[in-house]
PDB file of C-alpha atoms and ligand atoms in Angstrom:
ATOM      1  CA  MET E1405      14.363   4.704 -12.396  1.00  0.00           C
ATOM      2  CA  ARG E1406      11.496   3.610 -10.143  1.00  0.00           C
ATOM      3  CA  LYS E1407       8.074   4.142 -11.707  1.00  0.00           C
ATOM      4  CA  PRO E1408       5.842   6.015  -9.238  1.00  0.00           C
ATOM      5  CA  ILE E1409       2.799   4.110  -8.010  1.00  0.00           C
ATOM      6  CA  ILE E1410      -0.296   5.690  -6.490  1.00  0.00           C
ATOM      7  CA  ALA E1411      -2.740   3.270  -4.874  1.00  0.00           C
ATOM      8  CA  GLY E1412      -6.178   3.976  -3.456  1.00  0.00           C
ATOM      9  CA  ASN E1413      -7.082   2.040  -0.318  1.00  0.00           C
ATOM     10  CA  TRP E1414     -10.868   2.179  -0.139  1.00  0.00           C
ATOM     11  CA  LYS E1415     -10.899   0.422   3.255  1.00  0.00           C
ATOM     12  CA  MET E1416     -14.455  -0.669   4.242  1.00  0.00           C
ATOM     13  CA  ASN E1417     -16.187   1.736   1.877  1.00  0.00           C
ATOM     14  CA  MET E1418     -18.194   1.395  -1.349  1.00  0.00           C
ATOM     15  CA  THR E1419     -20.963  -1.071  -2.089  1.00  0.00           C
ATOM     16  CA  PRO E1420     -20.756  -2.614  -5.565  1.00  0.00           C
ATOM     17  CA  THR E1421     -23.157   0.046  -6.870  1.00  0.00           C
ATOM     18  CA  GLU E1422     -21.060   2.828  -5.372  1.00  0.00           C
ATOM     19  CA  ALA E1423     -17.894   1.173  -6.664  1.00  0.00           C
ATOM     20  CA  ARG E1424     -19.202   1.252 -10.225  1.00  0.00           C
ATOM     21  CA  LYS E1425     -19.949   4.958  -9.989  1.00  0.00           C
ATOM     22  CA  LEU E1426     -16.520   5.679  -8.585  1.00  0.00           C
ATOM     23  CA  VAL E1427     -14.655   3.668 -11.227  1.00  0.00           C
ATOM     24  CA  ASP E1428     -16.753   5.101 -14.075  1.00  0.00           C
ATOM     25  CA  ALA E1429     -15.939   8.621 -12.899  1.00  0.00           C
ATOM     26  CA  LEU E1430     -12.293   7.899 -12.147  1.00  0.00           C
ATOM     27  CA  ALA E1431     -11.184   6.027 -15.282  1.00  0.00           C
ATOM     28  CA  PRO E1432     -11.337   8.962 -17.735  1.00  0.00           C
ATOM     29  CA  LEU E1433      -9.778  11.328 -15.195  1.00  0.00           C
ATOM     30  CA  VAL E1434      -6.621   9.217 -14.838  1.00  0.00           C
ATOM     31  CA  ALA E1435      -6.397   7.920 -18.421  1.00  0.00           C
ATOM     32  CA  ASP E1436      -3.280   9.994 -19.124  1.00  0.00           C
ATOM     33  CA  ALA E1437      -1.561   9.416 -15.767  1.00  0.00           C
ATOM     34  CA  ALA E1438       2.216   9.143 -15.867  1.00  0.00           C
ATOM     35  CA  CYS E1439       2.366   6.882 -12.810  1.00  0.00           C
ATOM     36  CA  GLU E1440       0.979   3.439 -12.115  1.00  0.00           C
ATOM     37  CA  VAL E1441      -2.585   3.692 -10.770  1.00  0.00           C
ATOM     38  CA  VAL E1442      -4.058   1.057  -8.447  1.00  0.00           C
ATOM     39  CA  ILE E1443      -7.373   0.823  -6.606  1.00  0.00           C
ATOM     40  CA  CYS E1444      -7.952  -1.545  -3.693  1.00  0.00           C
ATOM     41  CA  PRO E1445     -11.703  -2.088  -3.165  1.00  0.00           C
ATOM     42  CA  PRO E1446     -13.190  -4.371  -0.494  1.00  0.00           C
ATOM     43  CA  TYR E1447     -13.224  -8.088  -1.382  1.00  0.00           C
ATOM     44  CA  VAL E1448     -16.908  -8.164  -2.341  1.00  0.00           C
ATOM     45  CA  ASP E1449     -16.382  -5.460  -4.977  1.00  0.00           C
ATOM     46  CA  LEU E1450     -13.343  -7.080  -6.595  1.00  0.00           C
ATOM     47  CA  ALA E1451     -15.005  -9.325  -9.173  1.00  0.00           C
ATOM     48  CA  PHE E1452     -17.359  -6.549 -10.121  1.00  0.00           C
ATOM     49  CA  VAL E1453     -14.664  -3.884 -10.402  1.00  0.00           C
ATOM     50  CA  ALA E1454     -12.388  -6.293 -12.324  1.00  0.00           C
ATOM     51  CA  ASP E1455     -14.959  -6.304 -15.139  1.00  0.00           C
ATOM     52  CA  LEU E1456     -14.871  -2.504 -15.329  1.00  0.00           C
ATOM     53  CA  LEU E1457     -11.100  -2.140 -15.674  1.00  0.00           C
ATOM     54  CA  PRO E1458     -10.167  -3.581 -19.101  1.00  0.00           C
ATOM     55  CA  GLY E1459      -9.394  -0.662 -21.387  1.00  0.00           C
ATOM     56  CA  THR E1460      -8.420   1.584 -18.467  1.00  0.00           C
ATOM     57  CA  ASN E1461      -4.952   2.091 -16.997  1.00  0.00           C
ATOM     58  CA  ILE E1462      -6.149   1.227 -13.486  1.00  0.00           C
ATOM     59  CA  ALA E1463      -4.823  -1.944 -11.869  1.00  0.00           C
ATOM     60  CA  LEU E1464      -6.768  -3.928  -9.308  1.00  0.00           C
ATOM     61  CA  GLY E1465      -5.558  -4.456  -5.743  1.00  0.00           C
ATOM     62  CA  ALA E1466      -7.008  -6.182  -2.671  1.00  0.00           C
ATOM     63  CA  GLN E1467      -6.742  -5.094   0.963  1.00  0.00           C
ATOM     64  CA  ASN E1468      -5.524  -8.332   2.524  1.00  0.00           C
ATOM     65  CA  VAL E1469      -4.751 -11.966   1.726  1.00  0.00           C
ATOM     66  CA  HIS E1470      -4.500 -15.150   3.771  1.00  0.00           C
ATOM     67  CA  TRP E1471      -1.283 -17.170   3.696  1.00  0.00           C
ATOM     68  CA  ALA E1472      -2.836 -20.585   3.029  1.00  0.00           C
ATOM     69  CA  GLU E1473      -3.890 -21.548  -0.482  1.00  0.00           C
ATOM     70  CA  LYS E1474      -7.189 -22.929   0.762  1.00  0.00           C
ATOM     71  CA  GLY E1475      -8.709 -24.700   3.726  1.00  0.00           C
ATOM     72  CA  ALA E1476     -10.679 -24.301   6.929  1.00  0.00           C
ATOM     73  CA  PHE E1477     -10.187 -20.563   7.523  1.00  0.00           C
ATOM     74  CA  THR E1478     -13.722 -19.194   7.715  1.00  0.00           C
ATOM     75  CA  GLY E1479     -13.993 -15.658   6.431  1.00  0.00           C
ATOM     76  CA  GLU E1480     -10.571 -15.560   4.802  1.00  0.00           C
ATOM     77  CA  ILE E1481      -9.538 -15.127   1.150  1.00  0.00           C
ATOM     78  CA  SER E1482      -6.529 -16.765  -0.488  1.00  0.00           C
ATOM     79  CA  ALA E1483      -4.007 -15.517  -3.021  1.00  0.00           C
ATOM     80  CA  PRO E1484      -5.085 -17.948  -5.801  1.00  0.00           C
ATOM     81  CA  MET E1485      -8.675 -16.660  -5.426  1.00  0.00           C
ATOM     82  CA  LEU E1486      -7.486 -13.075  -5.868  1.00  0.00           C
ATOM     83  CA  LYS E1487      -5.199 -14.015  -8.729  1.00  0.00           C
ATOM     84  CA  GLU E1488      -8.051 -15.572 -10.679  1.00  0.00           C
ATOM     85  CA  LEU E1489     -10.028 -12.326 -10.411  1.00  0.00           C
ATOM     86  CA  GLY E1490      -7.174 -10.385 -11.980  1.00  0.00           C
ATOM     87  CA  VAL E1491      -5.855  -8.841  -8.775  1.00  0.00           C
ATOM     88  CA  LYS E1492      -2.338  -7.478  -9.339  1.00  0.00           C
ATOM     89  CA  TYR E1493      -1.545  -5.917  -5.944  1.00  0.00           C
ATOM     90  CA  VAL E1494      -2.459  -6.653  -2.357  1.00  0.00           C
ATOM     91  CA  ILE E1495      -2.042  -4.505   0.742  1.00  0.00           C
ATOM     92  CA  VAL E1496      -0.419  -6.462   3.567  1.00  0.00           C
ATOM     93  CA  GLY E1497       0.030  -5.459   7.194  1.00  0.00           C
ATOM     94  CA  HIS E1498      -1.948  -2.222   7.132  1.00  0.00           C
ATOM     95  CA  SER E1499      -1.804  -0.602  10.566  1.00  0.00           C
ATOM     96  CA  GLU E1500      -5.580  -1.032  10.927  1.00  0.00           C
ATOM     97  CA  ARG E1501      -5.087  -4.799  10.490  1.00  0.00           C
ATOM     98  CA  ARG E1502      -2.223  -4.727  13.002  1.00  0.00           C
ATOM     99  CA  GLN E1503      -4.247  -2.652  15.478  1.00  0.00           C
ATOM    100  CA  TYR E1504      -7.731  -4.216  15.238  1.00  0.00           C
ATOM    101  CA  PHE E1505      -7.199  -7.710  13.819  1.00  0.00           C
ATOM    102  CA  GLY E1506      -4.092  -9.057  15.496  1.00  0.00           C
ATOM    103  CA  GLU E1507      -1.755  -8.780  12.517  1.00  0.00           C
ATOM    104  CA  THR E1508       1.863  -9.399  13.520  1.00  0.00           C
ATOM    105  CA  ASP E1509       5.200  -9.083  11.752  1.00  0.00           C
ATOM    106  CA  GLU E1510       5.153 -12.862  11.395  1.00  0.00           C
ATOM    107  CA  THR E1511       1.746 -13.010   9.689  1.00  0.00           C
ATOM    108  CA  VAL E1512       2.745 -10.080   7.485  1.00  0.00           C
ATOM    109  CA  ASN E1513       5.699 -12.171   6.343  1.00  0.00           C
ATOM    110  CA  LEU E1514       3.459 -15.201   5.660  1.00  0.00           C
ATOM    111  CA  ARG E1515       0.931 -13.138   3.701  1.00  0.00           C
ATOM    112  CA  THR E1516       3.707 -11.460   1.726  1.00  0.00           C
ATOM    113  CA  LYS E1517       5.122 -14.825   0.680  1.00  0.00           C
ATOM    114  CA  ALA E1518       1.675 -16.146  -0.275  1.00  0.00           C
ATOM    115  CA  ALA E1519       1.070 -13.126  -2.495  1.00  0.00           C
ATOM    116  CA  ILE E1520       4.458 -13.456  -4.194  1.00  0.00           C
ATOM    117  CA  ASN E1521       3.922 -17.189  -4.768  1.00  0.00           C
ATOM    118  CA  ALA E1522       0.645 -16.420  -6.535  1.00  0.00           C
ATOM    119  CA  GLY E1523       2.215 -13.701  -8.692  1.00  0.00           C
ATOM    120  CA  ILE E1524       0.551 -10.813  -6.857  1.00  0.00           C
ATOM    121  CA  THR E1525       2.630  -7.812  -5.818  1.00  0.00           C
ATOM    122  CA  PRO E1526       2.376  -7.062  -2.097  1.00  0.00           C
ATOM    123  CA  ILE E1527       2.161  -3.506  -0.810  1.00  0.00           C
ATOM    124  CA  ILE E1528       3.616  -4.001   2.673  1.00  0.00           C
ATOM    125  CA  CYS E1529       2.698  -1.346   5.232  1.00  0.00           C
ATOM    126  CA  VAL E1530       5.027  -0.267   7.996  1.00  0.00           C
ATOM    127  CA  GLY E1531       4.917   2.734  10.299  1.00  0.00           C
ATOM    128  CA  GLU E1532       5.266   4.021  13.834  1.00  0.00           C
ATOM    129  CA  SER E1533       2.680   5.222  16.353  1.00  0.00           C
ATOM    130  CA  LEU E1534       2.711   8.772  17.711  1.00  0.00           C
ATOM    131  CA  GLU E1535       4.148   7.523  20.991  1.00  0.00           C
ATOM    132  CA  GLN E1536       6.950   5.735  19.181  1.00  0.00           C
ATOM    133  CA  ARG E1537       7.785   8.851  17.179  1.00  0.00           C
ATOM    134  CA  GLU E1538       7.800  10.984  20.321  1.00  0.00           C
ATOM    135  CA  ASN E1539      10.063   8.447  22.026  1.00  0.00           C
ATOM    136  CA  GLY E1540      12.524   8.649  19.145  1.00  0.00           C
ATOM    137  CA  VAL E1541      12.210   5.001  18.115  1.00  0.00           C
ATOM    138  CA  THR E1542      10.689   5.505  14.646  1.00  0.00           C
ATOM    139  CA  ASP E1543      13.786   4.300  12.796  1.00  0.00           C
ATOM    140  CA  ALA E1544      14.069   1.171  14.926  1.00  0.00           C
ATOM    141  CA  VAL E1545      10.352   0.376  14.547  1.00  0.00           C
ATOM    142  CA  VAL E1546      10.237   0.646  10.764  1.00  0.00           C
ATOM    143  CA  THR E1547      13.524  -1.231  10.418  1.00  0.00           C
ATOM    144  CA  VAL E1548      12.267  -4.145  12.514  1.00  0.00           C
ATOM    145  CA  GLN E1549       8.928  -4.218  10.660  1.00  0.00           C
ATOM    146  CA  THR E1550      10.602  -4.114   7.249  1.00  0.00           C
ATOM    147  CA  VAL E1551      13.197  -6.788   7.948  1.00  0.00           C
ATOM    148  CA  ALA E1552      10.580  -9.057   9.583  1.00  0.00           C
ATOM    149  CA  ALA E1553       8.141  -8.674   6.673  1.00  0.00           C
ATOM    150  CA  LEU E1554      10.847  -9.716   4.209  1.00  0.00           C
ATOM    151  CA  LYS E1555      12.326 -12.552   6.268  1.00  0.00           C
ATOM    152  CA  ASP E1556      13.594 -15.509   4.218  1.00  0.00           C
ATOM    153  CA  MET E1557      12.546 -14.026   0.921  1.00  0.00           C
ATOM    154  CA  PRO E1558      14.631 -14.254  -2.251  1.00  0.00           C
ATOM    155  CA  GLU E1559      16.197 -11.051  -3.616  1.00  0.00           C
ATOM    156  CA  ALA E1560      14.341 -11.412  -6.894  1.00  0.00           C
ATOM    157  CA  ALA E1561      10.987 -11.258  -5.107  1.00  0.00           C
ATOM    158  CA  VAL E1562      11.901  -8.343  -2.868  1.00  0.00           C
ATOM    159  CA  LYS E1563      13.014  -6.215  -5.815  1.00  0.00           C
ATOM    160  CA  GLY E1564       9.550  -6.127  -7.320  1.00  0.00           C
ATOM    161  CA  LEU E1565       7.454  -5.457  -4.250  1.00  0.00           C
ATOM    162  CA  VAL E1566       6.124  -2.205  -2.857  1.00  0.00           C
ATOM    163  CA  ILE E1567       6.425  -0.887   0.682  1.00  0.00           C
ATOM    164  CA  ALA E1568       4.158   1.798   2.110  1.00  0.00           C
ATOM    165  CA  TYR E1569       5.514   3.932   4.911  1.00  0.00           C
ATOM    166  CA  GLU E1570       2.439   4.980   6.873  1.00  0.00           C
ATOM    167  CA  PRO E1571       2.983   6.779  10.163  1.00  0.00           C
ATOM    168  CA  ILE E1572      -0.046   5.675  12.178  1.00  0.00           C
ATOM    169  CA  TRP E1573      -0.579   9.172  13.587  1.00  0.00           C
ATOM    170  CA  ALA E1574      -1.030  10.513  10.052  1.00  0.00           C
ATOM    171  CA  ILE E1575      -3.659   7.998   8.890  1.00  0.00           C
ATOM    172  CA  GLY E1576      -7.114   9.482   8.566  1.00  0.00           C
ATOM    173  CA  THR E1577      -6.194  12.322  10.904  1.00  0.00           C
ATOM    174  CA  GLY E1578      -5.513  15.085   8.410  1.00  0.00           C
ATOM    175  CA  LYS E1579      -1.993  15.280   9.891  1.00  0.00           C
ATOM    176  CA  THR E1580       0.574  14.556   7.222  1.00  0.00           C
ATOM    177  CA  ALA E1581       4.207  13.817   7.938  1.00  0.00           C
ATOM    178  CA  THR E1582       6.295  16.693   6.610  1.00  0.00           C
ATOM    179  CA  LYS E1583       7.926  15.892   3.322  1.00  0.00           C
ATOM    180  CA  GLU E1584      11.277  15.810   5.117  1.00  0.00           C
ATOM    181  CA  GLU E1585      10.015  13.401   7.818  1.00  0.00           C
ATOM    182  CA  ALA E1586       8.506  11.104   5.198  1.00  0.00           C
ATOM    183  CA  ASN E1587      11.612  11.205   3.028  1.00  0.00           C
ATOM    184  CA  GLU E1588      13.959  10.532   5.966  1.00  0.00           C
ATOM    185  CA  THR E1589      11.997   7.559   7.275  1.00  0.00           C
ATOM    186  CA  ILE E1590      11.630   6.080   3.807  1.00  0.00           C
ATOM    187  CA  LYS E1591      15.397   6.357   3.477  1.00  0.00           C
ATOM    188  CA  VAL E1592      15.716   4.402   6.739  1.00  0.00           C
ATOM    189  CA  ILE E1593      13.455   1.696   5.260  1.00  0.00           C
ATOM    190  CA  ARG E1594      15.536   1.601   2.080  1.00  0.00           C
ATOM    191  CA  ASP E1595      18.722   1.347   4.154  1.00  0.00           C
ATOM    192  CA  ALA E1596      17.211  -1.607   6.036  1.00  0.00           C
ATOM    193  CA  ILE E1597      16.516  -3.338   2.722  1.00  0.00           C
ATOM    194  CA  ARG E1598      20.033  -2.521   1.523  1.00  0.00           C
ATOM    195  CA  GLY E1599      21.447  -4.075   4.695  1.00  0.00           C
ATOM    196  CA  VAL E1600      19.765  -7.417   4.028  1.00  0.00           C
ATOM    197  CA  PHE E1601      19.414  -7.628   0.251  1.00  0.00           C
ATOM    198  CA  GLY E1602      22.106  -5.282  -1.122  1.00  0.00           C
ATOM    199  CA  GLU E1603      22.203  -2.134  -3.188  1.00  0.00           C
ATOM    200  CA  ALA E1604      20.583  -3.411  -6.393  1.00  0.00           C
ATOM    201  CA  VAL E1605      17.445  -4.511  -4.547  1.00  0.00           C
ATOM    202  CA  ALA E1606      17.291  -1.370  -2.389  1.00  0.00           C
ATOM    203  CA  ALA E1607      17.578   0.813  -5.482  1.00  0.00           C
ATOM    204  CA  GLU E1608      14.659  -0.937  -7.163  1.00  0.00           C
ATOM    205  CA  VAL E1609      12.082  -1.370  -4.390  1.00  0.00           C
ATOM    206  CA  ARG E1610       9.342   1.227  -4.576  1.00  0.00           C
ATOM    207  CA  ILE E1611       8.417   2.858  -1.285  1.00  0.00           C
ATOM    208  CA  GLN E1612       5.219   4.867  -0.969  1.00  0.00           C
ATOM    209  CA  TYR E1613       4.182   7.388   1.620  1.00  0.00           C
ATOM    210  CA  GLY E1614       0.690   7.075   3.129  1.00  0.00           C
ATOM    211  CA  GLY E1615      -1.212   9.097   5.711  1.00  0.00           C
ATOM    212  CA  SER E1616      -3.536  11.970   4.834  1.00  0.00           C
ATOM    213  CA  MET E1617      -1.975  12.377   1.411  1.00  0.00           C
ATOM    214  CA  ASN E1618      -4.286  14.559  -0.665  1.00  0.00           C
ATOM    215  CA  PRO E1619      -4.412  16.811  -3.733  1.00  0.00           C
ATOM    216  CA  LYS E1620      -2.825  19.669  -1.765  1.00  0.00           C
ATOM    217  CA  ASN E1621       0.256  17.893  -0.440  1.00  0.00           C
ATOM    218  CA  ALA E1622       0.839  15.191  -3.093  1.00  0.00           C
ATOM    219  CA  SER E1623       3.161  17.181  -5.335  1.00  0.00           C
ATOM    220  CA  GLU E1624       5.556  18.248  -2.580  1.00  0.00           C
ATOM    221  CA  LEU E1625       5.681  14.719  -1.151  1.00  0.00           C
ATOM    222  CA  MET E1626       6.194  13.172  -4.593  1.00  0.00           C
ATOM    223  CA  ALA E1627       9.034  15.611  -5.318  1.00  0.00           C
ATOM    224  CA  MET E1628      11.157  14.029  -2.574  1.00  0.00           C
ATOM    225  CA  PRO E1629      13.852  11.685  -3.891  1.00  0.00           C
ATOM    226  CA  GLU E1630      13.007   8.683  -1.706  1.00  0.00           C
ATOM    227  CA  ILE E1631       9.205   8.808  -2.141  1.00  0.00           C
ATOM    228  CA  ASP E1632       8.027   6.610  -5.010  1.00  0.00           C
ATOM    229  CA  GLY E1633       4.282   6.900  -4.622  1.00  0.00           C
ATOM    230  CA  GLY E1634       1.377   7.114  -2.254  1.00  0.00           C
ATOM    231  CA  LEU E1635      -1.130   4.894  -0.502  1.00  0.00           C
ATOM    232  CA  ILE E1636      -4.254   6.998  -0.332  1.00  0.00           C
ATOM    233  CA  GLY E1637      -7.210   6.359   1.958  1.00  0.00           C
ATOM    234  CA  GLY E1638      -9.799   9.107   2.344  1.00  0.00           C
ATOM    235  CA  ALA E1639      -8.853  10.998  -0.813  1.00  0.00           C
ATOM    236  CA  SER E1640      -9.211   7.849  -2.936  1.00  0.00           C
ATOM    237  CA  LEU E1641     -12.976   7.779  -2.358  1.00  0.00           C
ATOM    238  CA  LYS E1642     -13.567  10.936  -4.387  1.00  0.00           C
ATOM    239  CA  PRO E1643     -12.697  10.514  -8.070  1.00  0.00           C
ATOM    240  CA  GLU E1644     -11.634  14.151  -8.574  1.00  0.00           C
ATOM    241  CA  ASP E1645      -9.401  14.139  -5.493  1.00  0.00           C
ATOM    242  CA  PHE E1646      -7.797  10.804  -6.300  1.00  0.00           C
ATOM    243  CA  ALA E1647      -7.198  11.901  -9.901  1.00  0.00           C
ATOM    244  CA  ARG E1648      -5.500  15.068  -8.665  1.00  0.00           C
ATOM    245  CA  VAL E1649      -3.224  13.018  -6.428  1.00  0.00           C
ATOM    246  CA  VAL E1650      -2.458  10.666  -9.334  1.00  0.00           C
ATOM    247  CA  LYS E1651      -1.518  13.693 -11.425  1.00  0.00           C
ATOM    248  CA  TYR E1652       0.516  15.340  -8.679  1.00  0.00           C
TER     249      TYR E1652
HETATM  250  P1  LIG U2181      -5.625   8.191   4.728  1.00  0.00           P
HETATM  251  O1  LIG U2181      -5.326   6.628   4.799  1.00  0.00           O
HETATM  252  O2  LIG U2181      -5.132   8.663   3.383  1.00  0.00           O
HETATM  253  O3  LIG U2181      -7.109   8.312   4.878  1.00  0.00           O
HETATM  254  O4  LIG U2181      -4.865   8.836   5.841  1.00  0.00           O
HETATM  255  C1  LIG U2181      -4.149   6.076   4.271  1.00  0.00           C
HETATM  256  C2  LIG U2181      -4.106   4.592   4.540  1.00  0.00           C
HETATM  257  O5  LIG U2181      -4.491   4.175   5.649  1.00  0.00           O
HETATM  258  O6  LIG U2181      -3.697   3.783   3.684  1.00  0.00           O
END
């Protein structure tokens, strides 16, 4: 049985003061959640938010990580730095990073390995553009992205990580993939993992859906057999909405 995991991706939102308000409001609302609950604030909020989380059932995640342990990479943050703050999860390869910041399948693979080496669980994002979906290449795109992200990784590491299927056309647009579309593409991703790492790994990897997931559509998406959670952007910025998604 895969334990569902709902993660909030705050993106570039929330000053430390705003972050405190959000966490203070959210913690009691999700205290009895049946799933794993994660929030991914911006880097500058992490240390601050980390201090607010003991005694709650909310785990801390970051939104990116560099692949080197340290060095001359101005503006970057390494996995050991995140680890020391108590970060448990890190989003890797979000489509906004791929689109605006030159993220490639190769760097996604490097970041994934760096996170694993530091004992942080990556949440690896894959997903097709609208054009790719209309051209019928969705399955090929997510398969290539998934296999490339996991290149040269040991089975034991792959088992424990999280993948987020996020169709780019559904992110922040209010357009959600239908539950059938999401379920089918997640099955394709699981099949790709099965092809490389075998059945036991494929059966254990948790795969989230992300893209305009909200309190209204969370329960029908979460009822699908392949969908193990959600990566939530916009709806994670409002404590009541995020709590309703968490309690789908
Ligand atoms: P959204 O973002 O929920 O605002 O569509 C999801 C994401 O980009 O992770």
